[in-house]
Coordinates of N, CA and C in Angstrom, one line a residue:
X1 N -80.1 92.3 -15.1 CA -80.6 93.2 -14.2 C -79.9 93.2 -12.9
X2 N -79.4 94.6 -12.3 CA -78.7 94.6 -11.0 C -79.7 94.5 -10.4
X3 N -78.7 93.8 -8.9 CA -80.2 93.7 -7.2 C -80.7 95.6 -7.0
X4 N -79.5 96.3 -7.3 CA -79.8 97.6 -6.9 C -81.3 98.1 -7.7
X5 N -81.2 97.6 -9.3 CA -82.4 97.9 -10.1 C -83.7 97.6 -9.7
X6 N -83.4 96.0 -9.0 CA -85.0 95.6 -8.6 C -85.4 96.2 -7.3
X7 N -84.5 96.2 -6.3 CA -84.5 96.7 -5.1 C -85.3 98.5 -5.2
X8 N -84.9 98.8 -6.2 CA -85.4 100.3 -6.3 C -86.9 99.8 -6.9
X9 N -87.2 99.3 -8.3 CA -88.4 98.7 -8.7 C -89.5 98.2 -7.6
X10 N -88.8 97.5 -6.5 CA -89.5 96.9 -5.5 C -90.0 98.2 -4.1
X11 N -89.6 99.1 -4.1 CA -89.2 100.0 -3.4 C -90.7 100.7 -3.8
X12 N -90.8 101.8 -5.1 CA -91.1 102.5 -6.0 C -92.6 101.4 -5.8
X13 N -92.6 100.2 -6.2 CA -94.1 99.0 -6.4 C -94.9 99.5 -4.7
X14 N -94.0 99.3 -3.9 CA -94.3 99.4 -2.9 C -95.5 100.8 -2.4
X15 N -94.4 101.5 -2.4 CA -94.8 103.0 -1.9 C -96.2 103.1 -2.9
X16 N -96.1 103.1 -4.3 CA -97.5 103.3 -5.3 C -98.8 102.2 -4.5
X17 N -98.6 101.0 -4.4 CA -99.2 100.3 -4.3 C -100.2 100.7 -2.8
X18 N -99.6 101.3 -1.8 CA -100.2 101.5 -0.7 C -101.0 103.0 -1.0
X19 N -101.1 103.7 -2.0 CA -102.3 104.6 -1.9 C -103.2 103.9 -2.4
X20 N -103.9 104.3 -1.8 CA -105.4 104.3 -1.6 C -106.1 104.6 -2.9
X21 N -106.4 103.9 -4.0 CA -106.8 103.7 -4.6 C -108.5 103.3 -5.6
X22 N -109.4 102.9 -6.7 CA -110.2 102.5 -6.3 C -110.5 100.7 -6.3
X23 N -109.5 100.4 -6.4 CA -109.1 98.9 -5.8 C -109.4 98.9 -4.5
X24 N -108.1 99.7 -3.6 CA -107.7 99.6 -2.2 C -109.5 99.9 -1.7
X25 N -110.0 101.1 -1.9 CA -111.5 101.9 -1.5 C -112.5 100.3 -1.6
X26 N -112.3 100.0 -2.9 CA -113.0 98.3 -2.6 C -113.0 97.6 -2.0
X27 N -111.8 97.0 -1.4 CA -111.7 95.9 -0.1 C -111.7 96.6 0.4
X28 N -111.2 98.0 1.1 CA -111.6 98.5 2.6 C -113.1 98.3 2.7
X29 N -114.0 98.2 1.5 CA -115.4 98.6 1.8 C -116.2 97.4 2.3
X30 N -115.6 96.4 1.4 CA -116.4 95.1 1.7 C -115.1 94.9 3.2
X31 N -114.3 94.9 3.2 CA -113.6 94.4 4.6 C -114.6 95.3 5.5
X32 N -114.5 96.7 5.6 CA -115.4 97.1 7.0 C -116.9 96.7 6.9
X33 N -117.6 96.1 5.7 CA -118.9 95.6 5.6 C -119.1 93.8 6.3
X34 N -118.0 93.1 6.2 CA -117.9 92.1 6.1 C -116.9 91.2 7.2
X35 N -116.0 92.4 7.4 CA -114.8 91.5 8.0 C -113.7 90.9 7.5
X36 N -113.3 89.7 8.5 CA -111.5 89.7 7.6 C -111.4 88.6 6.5
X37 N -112.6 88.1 6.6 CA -113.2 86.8 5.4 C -113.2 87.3 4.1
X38 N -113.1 88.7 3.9 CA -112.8 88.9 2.8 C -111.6 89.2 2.1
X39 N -110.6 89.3 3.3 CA -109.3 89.2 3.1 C -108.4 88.6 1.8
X40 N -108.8 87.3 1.5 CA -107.7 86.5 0.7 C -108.6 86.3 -1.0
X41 N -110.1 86.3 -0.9 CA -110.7 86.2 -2.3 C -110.0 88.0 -2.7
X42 N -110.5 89.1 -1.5 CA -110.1 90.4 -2.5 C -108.5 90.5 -2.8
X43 N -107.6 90.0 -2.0 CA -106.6 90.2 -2.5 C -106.1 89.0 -4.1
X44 N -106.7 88.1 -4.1 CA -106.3 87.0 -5.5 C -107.0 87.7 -6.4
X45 N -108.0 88.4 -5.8 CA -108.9 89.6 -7.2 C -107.7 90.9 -7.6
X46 N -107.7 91.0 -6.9 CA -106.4 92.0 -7.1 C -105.1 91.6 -7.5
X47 N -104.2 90.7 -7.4 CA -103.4 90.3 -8.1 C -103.7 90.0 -9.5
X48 N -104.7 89.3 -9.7 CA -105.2 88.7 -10.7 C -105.5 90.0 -11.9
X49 N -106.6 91.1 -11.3 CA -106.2 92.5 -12.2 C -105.0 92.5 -12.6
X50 N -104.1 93.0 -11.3 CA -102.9 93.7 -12.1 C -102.2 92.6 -12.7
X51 N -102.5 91.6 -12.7 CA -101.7 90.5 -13.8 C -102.1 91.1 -15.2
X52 N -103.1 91.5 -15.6 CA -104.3 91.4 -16.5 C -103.8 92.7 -17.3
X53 N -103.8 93.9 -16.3 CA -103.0 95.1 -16.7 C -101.7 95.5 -17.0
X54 N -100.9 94.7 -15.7 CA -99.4 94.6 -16.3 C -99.0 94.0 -17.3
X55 N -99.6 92.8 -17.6 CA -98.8 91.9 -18.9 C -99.7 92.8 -19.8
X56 N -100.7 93.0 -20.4 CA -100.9 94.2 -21.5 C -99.9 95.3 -21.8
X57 N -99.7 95.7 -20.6 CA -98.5 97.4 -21.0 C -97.1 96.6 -21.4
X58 N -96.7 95.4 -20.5 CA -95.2 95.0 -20.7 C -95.1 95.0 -22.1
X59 N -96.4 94.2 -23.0 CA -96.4 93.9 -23.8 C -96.4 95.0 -25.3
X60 N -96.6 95.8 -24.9 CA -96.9 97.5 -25.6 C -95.4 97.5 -25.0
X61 N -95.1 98.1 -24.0 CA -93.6 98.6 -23.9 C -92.3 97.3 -24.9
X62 N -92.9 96.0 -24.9 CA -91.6 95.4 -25.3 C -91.9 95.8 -27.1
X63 N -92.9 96.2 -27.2 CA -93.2 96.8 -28.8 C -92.6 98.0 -29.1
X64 N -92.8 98.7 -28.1 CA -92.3 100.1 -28.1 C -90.6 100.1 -28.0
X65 N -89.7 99.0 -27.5 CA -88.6 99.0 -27.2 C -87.9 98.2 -27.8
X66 N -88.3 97.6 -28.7 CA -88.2 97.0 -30.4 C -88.0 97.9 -31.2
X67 N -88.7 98.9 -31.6 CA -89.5 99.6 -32.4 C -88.2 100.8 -32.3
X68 N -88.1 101.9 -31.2 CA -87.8 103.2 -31.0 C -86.7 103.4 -29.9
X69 N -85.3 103.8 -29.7 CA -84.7 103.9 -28.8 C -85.4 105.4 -28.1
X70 N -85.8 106.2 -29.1 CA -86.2 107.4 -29.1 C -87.1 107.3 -28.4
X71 N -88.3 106.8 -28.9 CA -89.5 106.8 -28.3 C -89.6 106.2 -26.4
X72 N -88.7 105.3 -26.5 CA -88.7 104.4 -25.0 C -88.1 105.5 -24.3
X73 N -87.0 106.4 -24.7 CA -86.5 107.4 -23.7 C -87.5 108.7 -23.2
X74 N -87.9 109.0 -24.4 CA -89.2 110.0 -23.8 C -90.6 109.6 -23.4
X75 N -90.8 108.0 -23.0 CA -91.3 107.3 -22.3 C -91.2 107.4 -20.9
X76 N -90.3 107.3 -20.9 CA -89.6 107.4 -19.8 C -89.7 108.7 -19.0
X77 N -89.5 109.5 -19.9 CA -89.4 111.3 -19.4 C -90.8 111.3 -18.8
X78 N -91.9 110.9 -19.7 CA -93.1 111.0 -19.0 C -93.7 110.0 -17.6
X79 N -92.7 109.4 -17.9 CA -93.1 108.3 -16.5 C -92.4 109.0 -15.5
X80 N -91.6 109.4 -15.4 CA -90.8 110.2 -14.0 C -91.7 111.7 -13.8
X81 N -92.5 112.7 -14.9 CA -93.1 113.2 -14.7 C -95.1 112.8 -13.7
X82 N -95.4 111.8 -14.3 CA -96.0 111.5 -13.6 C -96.0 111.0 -12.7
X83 N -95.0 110.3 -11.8 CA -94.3 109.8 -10.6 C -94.7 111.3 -9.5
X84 N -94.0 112.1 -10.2 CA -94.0 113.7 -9.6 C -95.7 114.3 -9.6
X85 N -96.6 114.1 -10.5 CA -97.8 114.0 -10.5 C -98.4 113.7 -9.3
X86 N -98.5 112.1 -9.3 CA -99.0 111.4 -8.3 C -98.7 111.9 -7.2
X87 N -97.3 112.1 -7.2 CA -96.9 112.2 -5.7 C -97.7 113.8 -4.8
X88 N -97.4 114.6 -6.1 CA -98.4 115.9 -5.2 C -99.8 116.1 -5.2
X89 N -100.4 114.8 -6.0 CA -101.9 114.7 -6.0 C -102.0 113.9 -4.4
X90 N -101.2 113.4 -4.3 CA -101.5 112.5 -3.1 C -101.1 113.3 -1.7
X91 N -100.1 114.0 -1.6 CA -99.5 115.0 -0.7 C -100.7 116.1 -0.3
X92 N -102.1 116.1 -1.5 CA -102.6 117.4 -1.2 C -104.2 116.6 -1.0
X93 N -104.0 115.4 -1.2 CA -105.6 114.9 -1.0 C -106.2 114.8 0.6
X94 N -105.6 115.4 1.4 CA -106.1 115.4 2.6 C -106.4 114.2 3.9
X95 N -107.1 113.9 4.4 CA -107.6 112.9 5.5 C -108.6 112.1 4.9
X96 N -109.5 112.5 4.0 CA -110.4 111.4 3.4 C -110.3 110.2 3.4
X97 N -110.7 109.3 3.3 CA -110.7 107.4 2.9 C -112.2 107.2 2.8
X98 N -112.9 107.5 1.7 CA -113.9 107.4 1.2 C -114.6 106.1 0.8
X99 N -114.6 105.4 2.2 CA -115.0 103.9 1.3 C -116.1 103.2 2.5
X100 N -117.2 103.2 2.1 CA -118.1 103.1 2.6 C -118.6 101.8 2.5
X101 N -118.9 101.0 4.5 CA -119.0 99.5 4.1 C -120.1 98.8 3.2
X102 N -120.1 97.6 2.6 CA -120.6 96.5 2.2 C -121.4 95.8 2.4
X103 N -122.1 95.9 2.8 CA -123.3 94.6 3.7 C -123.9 93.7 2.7
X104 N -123.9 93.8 1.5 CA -124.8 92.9 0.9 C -123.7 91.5 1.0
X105 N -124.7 90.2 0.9 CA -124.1 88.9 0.9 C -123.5 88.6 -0.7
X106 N -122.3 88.3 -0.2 CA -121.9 88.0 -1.9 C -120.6 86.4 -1.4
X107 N -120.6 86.0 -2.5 CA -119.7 84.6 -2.6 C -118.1 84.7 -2.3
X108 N -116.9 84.2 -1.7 CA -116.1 84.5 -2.1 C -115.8 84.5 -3.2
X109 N -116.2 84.0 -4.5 CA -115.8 83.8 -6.0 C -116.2 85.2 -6.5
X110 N -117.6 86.0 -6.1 CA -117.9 86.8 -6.7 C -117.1 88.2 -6.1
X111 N -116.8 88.5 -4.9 CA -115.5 89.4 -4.4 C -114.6 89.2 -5.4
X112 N -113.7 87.8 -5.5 CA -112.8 88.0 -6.3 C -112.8 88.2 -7.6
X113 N -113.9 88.2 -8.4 CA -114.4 88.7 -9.5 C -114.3 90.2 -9.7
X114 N -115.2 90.6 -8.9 CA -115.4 92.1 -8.7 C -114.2 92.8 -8.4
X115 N -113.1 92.5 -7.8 CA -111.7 93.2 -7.2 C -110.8 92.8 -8.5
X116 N -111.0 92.1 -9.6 CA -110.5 91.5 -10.7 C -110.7 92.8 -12.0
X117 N -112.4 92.9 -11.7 CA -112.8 93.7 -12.9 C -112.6 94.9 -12.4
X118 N -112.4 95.4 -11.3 CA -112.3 96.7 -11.1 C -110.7 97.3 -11.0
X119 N -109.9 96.6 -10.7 CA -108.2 96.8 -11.3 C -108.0 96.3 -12.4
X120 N -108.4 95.5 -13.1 CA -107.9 95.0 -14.8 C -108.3 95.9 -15.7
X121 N -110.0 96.4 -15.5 CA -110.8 97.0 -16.5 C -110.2 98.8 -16.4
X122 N -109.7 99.1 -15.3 CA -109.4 100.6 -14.6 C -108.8 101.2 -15.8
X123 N -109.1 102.0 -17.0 CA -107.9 102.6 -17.8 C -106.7 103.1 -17.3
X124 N -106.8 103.7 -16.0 CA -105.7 104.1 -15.4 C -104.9 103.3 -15.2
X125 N -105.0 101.9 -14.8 CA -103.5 100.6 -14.4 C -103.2 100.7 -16.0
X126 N -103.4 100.4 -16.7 CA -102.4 100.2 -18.1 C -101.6 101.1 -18.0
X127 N -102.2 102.9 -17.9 CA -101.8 103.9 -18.3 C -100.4 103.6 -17.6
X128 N -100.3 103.4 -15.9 CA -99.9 104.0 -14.7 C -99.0 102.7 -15.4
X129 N -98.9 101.5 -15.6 CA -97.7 100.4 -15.6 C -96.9 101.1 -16.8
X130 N -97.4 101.8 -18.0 CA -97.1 101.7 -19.1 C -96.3 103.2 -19.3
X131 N -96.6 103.9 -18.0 CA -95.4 104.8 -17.4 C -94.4 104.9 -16.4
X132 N -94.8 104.2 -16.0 CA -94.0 103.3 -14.5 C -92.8 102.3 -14.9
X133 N -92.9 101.2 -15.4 CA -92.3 100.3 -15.9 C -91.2 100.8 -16.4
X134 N -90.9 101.6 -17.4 CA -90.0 101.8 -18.6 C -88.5 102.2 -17.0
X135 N -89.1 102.9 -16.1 CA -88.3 103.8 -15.3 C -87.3 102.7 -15.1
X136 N -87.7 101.6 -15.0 CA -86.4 100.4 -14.3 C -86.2 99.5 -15.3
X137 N -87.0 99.2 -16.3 CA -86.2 97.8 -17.7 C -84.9 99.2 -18.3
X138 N -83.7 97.9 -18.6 CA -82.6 97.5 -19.0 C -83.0 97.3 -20.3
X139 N -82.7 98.4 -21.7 CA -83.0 98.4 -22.7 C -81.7 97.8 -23.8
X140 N -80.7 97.0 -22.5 CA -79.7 96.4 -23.3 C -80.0 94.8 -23.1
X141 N -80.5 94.8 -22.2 CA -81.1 93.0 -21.2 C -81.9 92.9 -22.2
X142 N -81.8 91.4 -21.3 CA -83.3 90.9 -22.4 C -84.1 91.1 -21.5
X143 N -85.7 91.0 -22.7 CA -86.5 92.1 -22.3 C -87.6 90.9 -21.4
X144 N -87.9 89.8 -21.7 CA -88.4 88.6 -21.4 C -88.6 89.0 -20.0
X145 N -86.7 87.9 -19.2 CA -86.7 87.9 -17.9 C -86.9 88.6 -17.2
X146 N -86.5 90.0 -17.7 CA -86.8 91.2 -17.3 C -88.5 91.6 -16.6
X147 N -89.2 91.4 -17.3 CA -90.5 90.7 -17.3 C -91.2 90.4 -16.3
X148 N -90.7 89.1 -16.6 CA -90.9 88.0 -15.6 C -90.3 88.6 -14.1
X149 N -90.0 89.0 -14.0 CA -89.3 89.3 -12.8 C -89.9 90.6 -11.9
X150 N -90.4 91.4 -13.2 CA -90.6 92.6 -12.0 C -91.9 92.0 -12.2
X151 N -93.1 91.7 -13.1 CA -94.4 91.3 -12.8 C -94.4 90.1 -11.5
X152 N -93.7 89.2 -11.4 CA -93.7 88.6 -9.7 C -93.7 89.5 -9.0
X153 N -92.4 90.3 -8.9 CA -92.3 91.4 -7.8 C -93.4 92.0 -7.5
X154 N -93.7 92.6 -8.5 CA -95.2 93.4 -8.5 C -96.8 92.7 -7.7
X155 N -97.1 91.4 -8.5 CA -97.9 90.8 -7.9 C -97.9 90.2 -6.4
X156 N -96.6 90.2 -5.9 CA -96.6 89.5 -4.8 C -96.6 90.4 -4.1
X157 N -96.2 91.3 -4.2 CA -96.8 92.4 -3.4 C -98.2 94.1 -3.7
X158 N -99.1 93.5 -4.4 CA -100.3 93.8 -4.3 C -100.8 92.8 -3.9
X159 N -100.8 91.5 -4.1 CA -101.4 90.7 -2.9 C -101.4 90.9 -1.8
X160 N -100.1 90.9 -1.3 CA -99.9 91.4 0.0 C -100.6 92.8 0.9
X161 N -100.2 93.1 0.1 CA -100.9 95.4 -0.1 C -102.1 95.0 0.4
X162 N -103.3 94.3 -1.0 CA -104.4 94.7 -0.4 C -105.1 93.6 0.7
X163 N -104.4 91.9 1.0 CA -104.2 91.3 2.0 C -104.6 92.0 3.2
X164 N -103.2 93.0 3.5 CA -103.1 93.6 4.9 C -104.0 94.7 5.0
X165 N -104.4 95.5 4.1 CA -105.5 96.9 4.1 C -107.0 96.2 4.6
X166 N -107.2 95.2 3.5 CA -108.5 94.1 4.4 C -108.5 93.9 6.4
X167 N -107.2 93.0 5.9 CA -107.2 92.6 7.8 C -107.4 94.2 8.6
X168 N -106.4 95.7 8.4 CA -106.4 96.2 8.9 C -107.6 97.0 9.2
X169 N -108.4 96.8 7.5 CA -109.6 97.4 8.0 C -111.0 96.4 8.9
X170 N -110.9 95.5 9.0 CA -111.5 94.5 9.3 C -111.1 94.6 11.1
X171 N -110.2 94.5 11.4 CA -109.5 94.2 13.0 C -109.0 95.6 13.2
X172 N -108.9 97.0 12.5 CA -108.9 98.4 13.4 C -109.2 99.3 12.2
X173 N -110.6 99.2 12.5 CA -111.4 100.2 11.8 C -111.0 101.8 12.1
X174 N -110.5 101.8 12.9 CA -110.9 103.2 13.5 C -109.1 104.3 13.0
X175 N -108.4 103.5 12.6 CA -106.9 103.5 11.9 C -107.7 104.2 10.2
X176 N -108.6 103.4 9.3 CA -108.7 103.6 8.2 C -110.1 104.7 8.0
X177 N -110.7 105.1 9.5 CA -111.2 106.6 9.4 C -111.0 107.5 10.2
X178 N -109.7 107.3 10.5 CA -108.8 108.3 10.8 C -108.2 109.9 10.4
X179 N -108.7 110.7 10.0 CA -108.4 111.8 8.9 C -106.9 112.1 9.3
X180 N -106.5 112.0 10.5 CA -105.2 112.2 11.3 C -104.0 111.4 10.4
X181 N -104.6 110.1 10.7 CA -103.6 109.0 10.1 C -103.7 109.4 8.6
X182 N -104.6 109.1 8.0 CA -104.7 109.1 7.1 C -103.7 110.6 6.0
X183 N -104.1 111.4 6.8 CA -103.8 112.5 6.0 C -101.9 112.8 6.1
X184 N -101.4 112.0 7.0 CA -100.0 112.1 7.8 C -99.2 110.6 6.3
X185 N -100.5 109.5 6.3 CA -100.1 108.8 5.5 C -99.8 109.3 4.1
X186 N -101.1 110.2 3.7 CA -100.8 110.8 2.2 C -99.9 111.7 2.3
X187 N -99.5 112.2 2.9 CA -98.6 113.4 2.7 C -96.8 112.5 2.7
X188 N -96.7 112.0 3.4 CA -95.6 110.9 3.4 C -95.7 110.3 1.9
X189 N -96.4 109.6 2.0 CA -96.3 108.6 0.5 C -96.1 110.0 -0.8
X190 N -96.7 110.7 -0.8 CA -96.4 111.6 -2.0 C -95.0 112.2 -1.9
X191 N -94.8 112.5 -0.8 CA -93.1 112.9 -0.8 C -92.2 112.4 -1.3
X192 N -92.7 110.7 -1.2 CA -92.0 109.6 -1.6 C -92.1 109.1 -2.9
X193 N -93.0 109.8 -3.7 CA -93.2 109.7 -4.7 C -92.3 111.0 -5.7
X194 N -92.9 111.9 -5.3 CA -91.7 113.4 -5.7 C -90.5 112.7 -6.1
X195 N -89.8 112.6 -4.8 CA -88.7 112.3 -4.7 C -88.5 111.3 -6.0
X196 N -88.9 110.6 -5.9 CA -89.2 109.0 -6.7 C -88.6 109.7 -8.2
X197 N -89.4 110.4 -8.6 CA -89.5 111.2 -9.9 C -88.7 112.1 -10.2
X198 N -88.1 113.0 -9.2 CA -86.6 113.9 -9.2 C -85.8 112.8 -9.0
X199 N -85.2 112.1 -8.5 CA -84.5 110.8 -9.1 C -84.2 110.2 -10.2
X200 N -85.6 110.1 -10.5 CA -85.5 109.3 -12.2 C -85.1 110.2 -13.3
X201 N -85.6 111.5 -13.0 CA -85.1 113.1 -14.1 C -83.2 113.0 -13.6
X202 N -83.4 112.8 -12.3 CA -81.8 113.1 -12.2 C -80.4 111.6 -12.6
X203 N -81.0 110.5 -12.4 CA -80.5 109.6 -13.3 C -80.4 109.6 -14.7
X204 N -81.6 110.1 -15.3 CA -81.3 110.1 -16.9 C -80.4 111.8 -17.6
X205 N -80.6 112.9 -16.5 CA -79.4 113.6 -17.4 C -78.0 113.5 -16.8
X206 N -77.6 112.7 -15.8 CA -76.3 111.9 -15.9 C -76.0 111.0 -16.4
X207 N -77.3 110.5 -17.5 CA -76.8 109.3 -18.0 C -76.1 110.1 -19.4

C-alpha cells in the first residue's frame, strides 16, 4: 500500500466521519444534556461500533475479492456512486442538527454501550464500509495488512470525531445550533464528498 493510498483513505475517513450522523446526533444529545463527562465513554462506544461494523464488511469484501475480479470492480462502481449520493444529500440537508439534550442519569458503562449499539447495530455502517472500502484496497496486496491498517486509521479517528463533537457540544453549544454554521458546514462536506466520487469514477476509467 502507497502513503498516497492511505493519505487519500485517511482524507475520504475524515470528511465522512464529521457528518452528522445518528451516532454523531447521539453524543451531541447526551453531551448538551450532560456535559463534557460524556466525552470519552461516547467516543470508546463509537469506536467500538465501527470496530464491530467495519471488520464484518472487511470480511465480506475479502470474500468478495477472493471470489470475483468482476464483482470487486463493480463494487467499486457503486461505492464512488454513493460517495456522490452522500455528498448531495448532505449539500442539500440544510442548517438542521436535530439532537435534542439528555438529562436522564445514566453510568458511563451504559453511554458506552448505547453509542456501541447504535453504530454497530445501524444497517447503514455495514452498507456505507462495504461501499467505501473497496475505493482504496490494492487488489494485488495482501488483503490482511491492508486491513489492519485502514481499520486503525479509521478507528482512531472516529474516536477522535466523536471525542471532539462531545467537547464541542458540551463547551459551545451555541456553534452546534447554529443553522448558519451548520448549514455552511453541510454544504462544504458534501462538495467534498462529490468530488470524492468524480475522482474515484475518474481514476478507474484511466485505469
Amino acid at each position: 500500500m502507497s502513503f498516497e493510498n492511505w493519505a487519500a483513505f485517511a482524507a475520504a475517513s475524515t470528511i465522512l466521519l464529521v457528518i452528522p450522523g445518528p451516532t454523531i446526533l447521539l453524543v451531541v444529545s447526551y453531551a448538551l444534556g450532560q456535559g463534557w463527562r460524556t466525552a470519552l465513554p461516547m467516543a470508546v462506544g463509537v469506536a467500538l461500533g465501527d470496530f464491530t461494523a467495519m471488520t464484518l464488511s472487511m470480511l465480506g469484501i475479502g470474500a468478495l475479492l477472493a471470489a470475483s475480479a468482476t464483482v470487486f470492480t463493480v463494487l467499486k462502481a457503486i461505492g464512488a456512486c454513493y460517495l456522490i449520493y452522500l455528498g448531495v444529500k448532505l449539500f442539500r440537508a440544510g442548517g438542521a442538527l436535530k439532537a435534542e439534550p439528555r438529562t436522564d442519569a445514566v453510568s458511563a458503562a451504559k453511554m458506552m454501550a448505547h453509542a456501541w449499539l447504535v453504530t454497530a447495530l445501524n444497517p447503514k455502517s455495514i452498507t456505507f464500509f462495504v461501499a467505501f472500502l473497496p475505493q482504496f484496497l490494492d487488489r494485488h496486496a495482501e488483503f490482511w495488512p491492508q486491513m489492519l491498517i485502514f481499520e486503525t486509521t479509521f478507528l482512531a479517528l472516529a474516536f477522535a470525531n466523536a471525542f471532539g463533537y462531545a467537547l464541542i457540544a458540551a463547551r459551545a453549544r451555541n456553534v452546534v445550533r447554529n443553522p448558519k454554521a451548520i448549514r455552511i458546514f453541510n454544504r462544504t462536506g458534501g462538495t467534498l464528498l462529490v468530488g470524492a466520487g468524480i475522482a474515484t469514477m475518474a481514476m478507474r476509467s484511466g485505469n
